PDB file of C-alpha atoms and ligand atoms in Angstrom:
ATOM      1  CA  UNK U   1      -0.074   0.337  -0.334  1.00  0.00           C
ATOM      2  CA  UNK U   2       1.304   2.795  -1.005  1.00  0.00           C
ATOM      3  CA  UNK U   3      -1.547   5.726   0.520  1.00  0.00           C
ATOM      4  CA  UNK U   4      -3.426   5.459   4.071  1.00  0.00           C
ATOM      5  CA  UNK U   5      -6.870   6.843   3.698  1.00  0.00           C
ATOM      6  CA  UNK U   6      -8.256   6.762   6.921  1.00  0.00           C
ATOM      7  CA  UNK U   7     -11.475   8.612   7.678  1.00  0.00           C
ATOM      8  CA  UNK U   8     -13.264   9.400  11.577  1.00  0.00           C
ATOM      9  CA  UNK U   9     -16.430   7.743  10.948  1.00  0.00           C
ATOM     10  CA  UNK U  10     -18.305   5.455   8.523  1.00  0.00           C
ATOM     11  CA  UNK U  11     -20.272   8.316   7.810  1.00  0.00           C
ATOM     12  CA  UNK U  12     -17.451   9.982   6.555  1.00  0.00           C
ATOM     13  CA  UNK U  13     -17.185   7.170   3.289  1.00  0.00           C
ATOM     14  CA  UNK U  14     -19.334   8.787   0.756  1.00  0.00           C
ATOM     15  CA  UNK U  15     -16.862  12.267   0.685  1.00  0.00           C
ATOM     16  CA  UNK U  16     -13.465   9.778   1.242  1.00  0.00           C
ATOM     17  CA  UNK U  17     -14.626   7.492  -1.639  1.00  0.00           C
ATOM     18  CA  UNK U  18     -13.633  10.186  -4.367  1.00  0.00           C
ATOM     19  CA  UNK U  19     -10.333   9.981  -2.752  1.00  0.00           C
ATOM     20  CA  UNK U  20     -10.126   6.148  -4.079  1.00  0.00           C
ATOM     21  CA  UNK U  21     -11.351   6.589  -7.177  1.00  0.00           C
ATOM     22  CA  UNK U  22      -8.961   8.769  -8.069  1.00  0.00           C
ATOM     23  CA  UNK U  23      -6.409   6.617  -6.957  1.00  0.00           C
ATOM     24  CA  UNK U  24      -7.735   3.333  -8.576  1.00  0.00           C
ATOM     25  CA  UNK U  25      -7.971   6.023 -11.683  1.00  0.00           C
ATOM     26  CA  UNK U  26      -4.707   6.188 -10.781  1.00  0.00           C
ATOM     27  CA  UNK U  27      -3.315   2.522 -10.170  1.00  0.00           C
ATOM     28  CA  UNK U  28      -2.305   3.339  -6.642  1.00  0.00           C
ATOM     29  CA  UNK U  29      -1.860   0.741  -3.829  1.00  0.00           C
ATOM     30  CA  UNK U  30      -4.547   2.409  -0.993  1.00  0.00           C
ATOM     31  CA  UNK U  31      -5.966   0.832   1.745  1.00  0.00           C
ATOM     32  CA  UNK U  32      -9.024   2.437   4.009  1.00  0.00           C
ATOM     33  CA  UNK U  33      -9.561   2.524   7.868  1.00  0.00           C
ATOM     34  CA  UNK U  34     -11.941   4.205  10.295  1.00  0.00           C
ATOM     35  CA  UNK U  35      -9.551   6.833  12.610  1.00  0.00           C
ATOM     36  CA  UNK U  36     -11.592   8.180  15.106  1.00  0.00           C
ATOM     37  CA  UNK U  37      -9.105  11.166  16.947  1.00  0.00           C
ATOM     38  CA  UNK U  38     -12.037  11.608  19.463  1.00  0.00           C
ATOM     39  CA  UNK U  39     -12.939   8.287  19.569  1.00  0.00           C
ATOM     40  CA  UNK U  40     -10.142   5.943  18.899  1.00  0.00           C
ATOM     41  CA  UNK U  41      -7.401   7.714  19.630  1.00  0.00           C
ATOM     42  CA  UNK U  42      -5.373   4.951  20.773  1.00  0.00           C
ATOM     43  CA  UNK U  43      -5.828   3.481  16.723  1.00  0.00           C
ATOM     44  CA  UNK U  44      -4.789   6.388  15.680  1.00  0.00           C
ATOM     45  CA  UNK U  45      -1.316   7.337  17.551  1.00  0.00           C
ATOM     46  CA  UNK U  46      -0.653   3.263  16.714  1.00  0.00           C
ATOM     47  CA  UNK U  47      -1.915   3.854  13.066  1.00  0.00           C
ATOM     48  CA  UNK U  48       0.377   6.522  12.403  1.00  0.00           C
ATOM     49  CA  UNK U  49       2.973   6.018  14.589  1.00  0.00           C
ATOM     50  CA  UNK U  50       3.861   2.978  11.965  1.00  0.00           C
ATOM     51  CA  UNK U  51       2.770   4.243   8.530  1.00  0.00           C
ATOM     52  CA  UNK U  52       5.529   5.122   7.232  1.00  0.00           C
ATOM     53  CA  UNK U  53       7.195   1.559   8.400  1.00  0.00           C
ATOM     54  CA  UNK U  54       4.615  -0.451   6.730  1.00  0.00           C
ATOM     55  CA  UNK U  55       5.619   1.294   3.701  1.00  0.00           C
ATOM     56  CA  UNK U  56       2.438   3.720   3.357  1.00  0.00           C
ATOM     57  CA  UNK U  57       3.893   7.257   1.279  1.00  0.00           C
ATOM     58  CA  UNK U  58       1.248   9.514   2.364  1.00  0.00           C
ATOM     59  CA  UNK U  59      -1.500  10.158   4.099  1.00  0.00           C
ATOM     60  CA  UNK U  60      -5.169  11.262   3.271  1.00  0.00           C
ATOM     61  CA  UNK U  61      -7.225  12.291   6.201  1.00  0.00           C
ATOM     62  CA  UNK U  62     -11.057  12.970   6.012  1.00  0.00           C
ATOM     63  CA  UNK U  63     -12.894  13.950   9.011  1.00  0.00           C
ATOM     64  CA  UNK U  64     -15.888  16.127   9.831  1.00  0.00           C
ATOM     65  CA  UNK U  65     -16.955  18.592  12.757  1.00  0.00           C
ATOM     66  CA  UNK U  66     -14.022  18.931  15.113  1.00  0.00           C
ATOM     67  CA  UNK U  67     -11.772  17.575  12.481  1.00  0.00           C
ATOM     68  CA  UNK U  68      -8.632  16.694  14.101  1.00  0.00           C
ATOM     69  CA  UNK U  69      -7.752  13.387  13.251  1.00  0.00           C
ATOM     70  CA  UNK U  70      -5.099  14.893  10.842  1.00  0.00           C
ATOM     71  CA  UNK U  71      -3.977  17.376  12.504  1.00  0.00           C
ATOM     72  CA  UNK U  72      -2.931  14.234  15.476  1.00  0.00           C
ATOM     73  CA  UNK U  73      -2.671  12.388  12.524  1.00  0.00           C
ATOM     74  CA  UNK U  74       0.712  14.246  11.196  1.00  0.00           C
ATOM     75  CA  UNK U  75       1.305  14.809  15.058  1.00  0.00           C
ATOM     76  CA  UNK U  76       2.477  10.781  14.928  1.00  0.00           C
ATOM     77  CA  UNK U  77       3.720  11.068  11.637  1.00  0.00           C
ATOM     78  CA  UNK U  78       6.653  12.516   9.214  1.00  0.00           C
ATOM     79  CA  UNK U  79       4.514  11.700   6.177  1.00  0.00           C
ATOM     80  CA  UNK U  80       2.684  14.076   3.893  1.00  0.00           C
ATOM     81  CA  UNK U  81      -0.711  14.378   5.792  1.00  0.00           C
ATOM     82  CA  UNK U  82      -3.293  15.866   3.219  1.00  0.00           C
ATOM     83  CA  UNK U  83      -6.476  16.666   5.370  1.00  0.00           C
ATOM     84  CA  UNK U  84      -9.890  16.912   4.041  1.00  0.00           C
ATOM     85  CA  UNK U  85     -13.078  18.798   5.561  1.00  0.00           C
ATOM     86  CA  UNK U  86     -16.168  16.266   5.316  1.00  0.00           C
ATOM     87  CA  UNK U  87     -19.131  18.772   5.208  1.00  0.00           C
ATOM     88  CA  UNK U  88     -20.850  18.544   8.531  1.00  0.00           C
ATOM     89  CA  UNK U  89     -24.599  18.939   8.881  1.00  0.00           C
ATOM     90  CA  UNK U  90     -24.656  22.338  11.368  1.00  0.00           C
ATOM     91  CA  UNK U  91     -21.939  24.521   9.635  1.00  0.00           C
ATOM     92  CA  UNK U  92     -21.670  22.794   6.127  1.00  0.00           C
ATOM     93  CA  UNK U  93     -18.429  22.368   6.514  1.00  0.00           C
ATOM     94  CA  UNK U  94     -16.726  25.273   7.946  1.00  0.00           C
ATOM     95  CA  UNK U  95     -15.640  24.027  10.944  1.00  0.00           C
ATOM     96  CA  UNK U  96     -13.984  20.957   9.611  1.00  0.00           C
ATOM     97  CA  UNK U  97     -12.076  23.415   7.080  1.00  0.00           C
ATOM     98  CA  UNK U  98     -10.888  25.470   9.879  1.00  0.00           C
ATOM     99  CA  UNK U  99      -9.965  22.853  12.074  1.00  0.00           C
ATOM    100  CA  UNK U 100      -7.778  21.710   9.844  1.00  0.00           C
ATOM    101  CA  UNK U 101      -6.641  23.617   7.828  1.00  0.00           C
ATOM    102  CA  UNK U 102      -5.292  26.038  11.400  1.00  0.00           C
ATOM    103  CA  UNK U 103      -1.671  23.905  12.042  1.00  0.00           C
ATOM    104  CA  UNK U 104       0.553  25.546  14.251  1.00  0.00           C
ATOM    105  CA  UNK U 105       3.745  26.251  12.791  1.00  0.00           C
ATOM    106  CA  UNK U 106       5.671  23.211  12.964  1.00  0.00           C
ATOM    107  CA  UNK U 107       3.259  20.425  12.011  1.00  0.00           C
ATOM    108  CA  UNK U 108       2.311  20.705   8.527  1.00  0.00           C
ATOM    109  CA  UNK U 109      -1.205  19.624   6.942  1.00  0.00           C
ATOM    110  CA  UNK U 110      -2.436  19.755   3.883  1.00  0.00           C
ATOM    111  CA  UNK U 111      -5.816  20.702   3.691  1.00  0.00           C
ATOM    112  CA  UNK U 112      -8.205  20.561   0.778  1.00  0.00           C
ATOM    113  CA  UNK U 113     -11.388  21.899  -0.002  1.00  0.00           C
ATOM    114  CA  UNK U 114     -14.192  21.308   1.712  1.00  0.00           C
ATOM    115  CA  UNK U 115     -16.431  17.840   0.311  1.00  0.00           C
ATOM    116  CA  UNK U 116     -17.069  15.898  -2.441  1.00  0.00           C
ATOM    117  CA  UNK U 117     -14.045  18.626  -4.571  1.00  0.00           C
ATOM    118  CA  UNK U 118     -11.642  18.581  -2.268  1.00  0.00           C
ATOM    119  CA  UNK U 119     -11.557  14.534  -1.871  1.00  0.00           C
ATOM    120  CA  UNK U 120     -11.043  14.294  -5.322  1.00  0.00           C
ATOM    121  CA  UNK U 121      -8.120  16.633  -5.125  1.00  0.00           C
ATOM    122  CA  UNK U 122      -6.360  15.449  -1.911  1.00  0.00           C
ATOM    123  CA  UNK U 123      -6.029  11.615  -3.540  1.00  0.00           C
ATOM    124  CA  UNK U 124      -5.424  13.849  -6.741  1.00  0.00           C
ATOM    125  CA  UNK U 125      -2.812  15.889  -4.828  1.00  0.00           C
ATOM    126  CA  UNK U 126      -1.110  12.372  -3.174  1.00  0.00           C
ATOM    127  CA  UNK U 127      -0.836  10.416  -6.885  1.00  0.00           C
ATOM    128  CA  UNK U 128       1.707  14.658  -7.571  1.00  0.00           C
ATOM    129  CA  UNK U 129       3.577  14.133  -4.512  1.00  0.00           C
ATOM    130  CA  UNK U 130       4.263   9.678  -5.378  1.00  0.00           C
ATOM    131  CA  UNK U 131       5.071  10.999  -9.137  1.00  0.00           C
ATOM    132  CA  UNK U 132       8.011  12.717  -8.309  1.00  0.00           C
ATOM    133  CA  UNK U 133      10.046   9.090  -8.092  1.00  0.00           C
ATOM    134  CA  UNK U 134       8.259   7.620 -10.604  1.00  0.00           C
ATOM    135  CA  UNK U 135       8.031   8.584 -13.998  1.00  0.00           C
ATOM    136  CA  UNK U 136       5.066   6.577 -15.444  1.00  0.00           C
ATOM    137  CA  UNK U 137       2.176   8.021 -13.242  1.00  0.00           C
ATOM    138  CA  UNK U 138       4.022  11.322 -13.316  1.00  0.00           C
ATOM    139  CA  UNK U 139       2.626  10.600 -17.468  1.00  0.00           C
ATOM    140  CA  UNK U 140      -0.770   9.086 -16.867  1.00  0.00           C
ATOM    141  CA  UNK U 141      -1.468  12.580 -14.825  1.00  0.00           C
ATOM    142  CA  UNK U 142      -0.214  15.048 -17.546  1.00  0.00           C
ATOM    143  CA  UNK U 143      -2.440  12.651 -19.787  1.00  0.00           C
ATOM    144  CA  UNK U 144      -4.882  13.663 -17.128  1.00  0.00           C
ATOM    145  CA  UNK U 145      -4.571  16.653 -17.451  1.00  0.00           C
ATOM    146  CA  UNK U 146      -4.438  17.180 -21.682  1.00  0.00           C
ATOM    147  CA  UNK U 147      -7.105  15.047 -21.543  1.00  0.00           C
ATOM    148  CA  UNK U 148      -9.181  17.497 -19.079  1.00  0.00           C
ATOM    149  CA  UNK U 149      -8.246  20.295 -21.003  1.00  0.00           C
ATOM    150  CA  UNK U 150      -9.498  18.943 -24.039  1.00  0.00           C
ATOM    151  CA  UNK U 151     -13.043  18.438 -22.649  1.00  0.00           C
ATOM    152  CA  UNK U 152     -12.901  21.787 -21.486  1.00  0.00           C
ATOM    153  CA  UNK U 153     -12.189  23.708 -24.964  1.00  0.00           C
ATOM    154  CA  UNK U 154     -14.658  21.113 -27.070  1.00  0.00           C
ATOM    155  CA  UNK U 155     -17.626  22.061 -24.888  1.00  0.00           C
ATOM    156  CA  UNK U 156     -20.253  24.538 -27.104  1.00  0.00           C
ATOM    157  CA  UNK U 157     -20.502  28.320 -26.322  1.00  0.00           C
ATOM    158  CA  UNK U 158     -23.166  27.875 -22.577  1.00  0.00           C
ATOM    159  CA  UNK U 159     -25.414  30.021 -24.768  1.00  0.00           C
ATOM    160  CA  UNK U 160     -25.288  27.878 -27.425  1.00  0.00           C
ATOM    161  CA  UNK U 161     -26.745  25.043 -25.373  1.00  0.00           C
TER     162      UNK U 161
HETATM  163  C1  LIG B 201     -16.370  13.055  13.132  1.00  0.00           C
HETATM  164  O1  LIG B 201     -17.693  13.248  13.073  1.00  0.00           O
HETATM  165  C2  LIG B 201     -16.561  12.365  11.509  1.00  0.00           C
HETATM  166  O2  LIG B 201     -14.818  12.453  10.939  1.00  0.00           O
HETATM  167  C3  LIG B 201     -18.117  12.299  10.923  1.00  0.00           C
HETATM  168  O3  LIG B 201     -17.454  13.313   9.843  1.00  0.00           O
HETATM  169  C4  LIG B 201     -18.513  13.334  12.343  1.00  0.00           C
HETATM  170  C5  LIG B 201     -20.044  12.586  12.266  1.00  0.00           C
HETATM  171  O4  LIG B 201     -19.539  11.064  12.725  1.00  0.00           O
HETATM  172  P1  LIG B 201     -20.227  10.482  13.309  1.00  0.00           P
HETATM  173  O5  LIG B 201     -21.323  10.567  14.272  1.00  0.00           O
HETATM  174  O6  LIG B 201     -22.257   9.784  11.539  1.00  0.00           O
HETATM  175  O7  LIG B 201     -20.153   8.483  13.685  1.00  0.00           O
HETATM  176  O8  LIG B 201     -15.879  12.497  13.784  1.00  0.00           O
END
């Protein structure tokens, strides 16, 4: 496994599946696990502490509300941690975003957008990180981006639809 996708609850999976789908697109091996900063703190410590030794290269961590999972994972490992703010019911994910993005100096979390787009981009960014040492993967990402550009350029003018 190269990427670990962790989330605070099974209720986060519909969001975090977008990260998994992006990794699938590039053929990147990953694992998924529910790890809660608040409900299973020892599991979080064990998971993040052992992640590098198990061969993981990147951790994607999604959580909602008081979303301490990405920051605490980053506290236990020097692997890059990408944080996905899951959209919460009460505050629409603003709480998740602010909980994840405002890390104190010295412990980094790469924070993505709230919700599905952020999860997909976490998968994409994980792929880009892995591609710094994998020329074949970098070429795949270039191809993905070129196809995306072409699909936008080939769209008709909105007023003509
Ligand atoms: C967080 O609380 C989880 O990441 C989830 O986004 C949120 C709600 O969890 P559940 O009550 O649905 O399990 O820890």
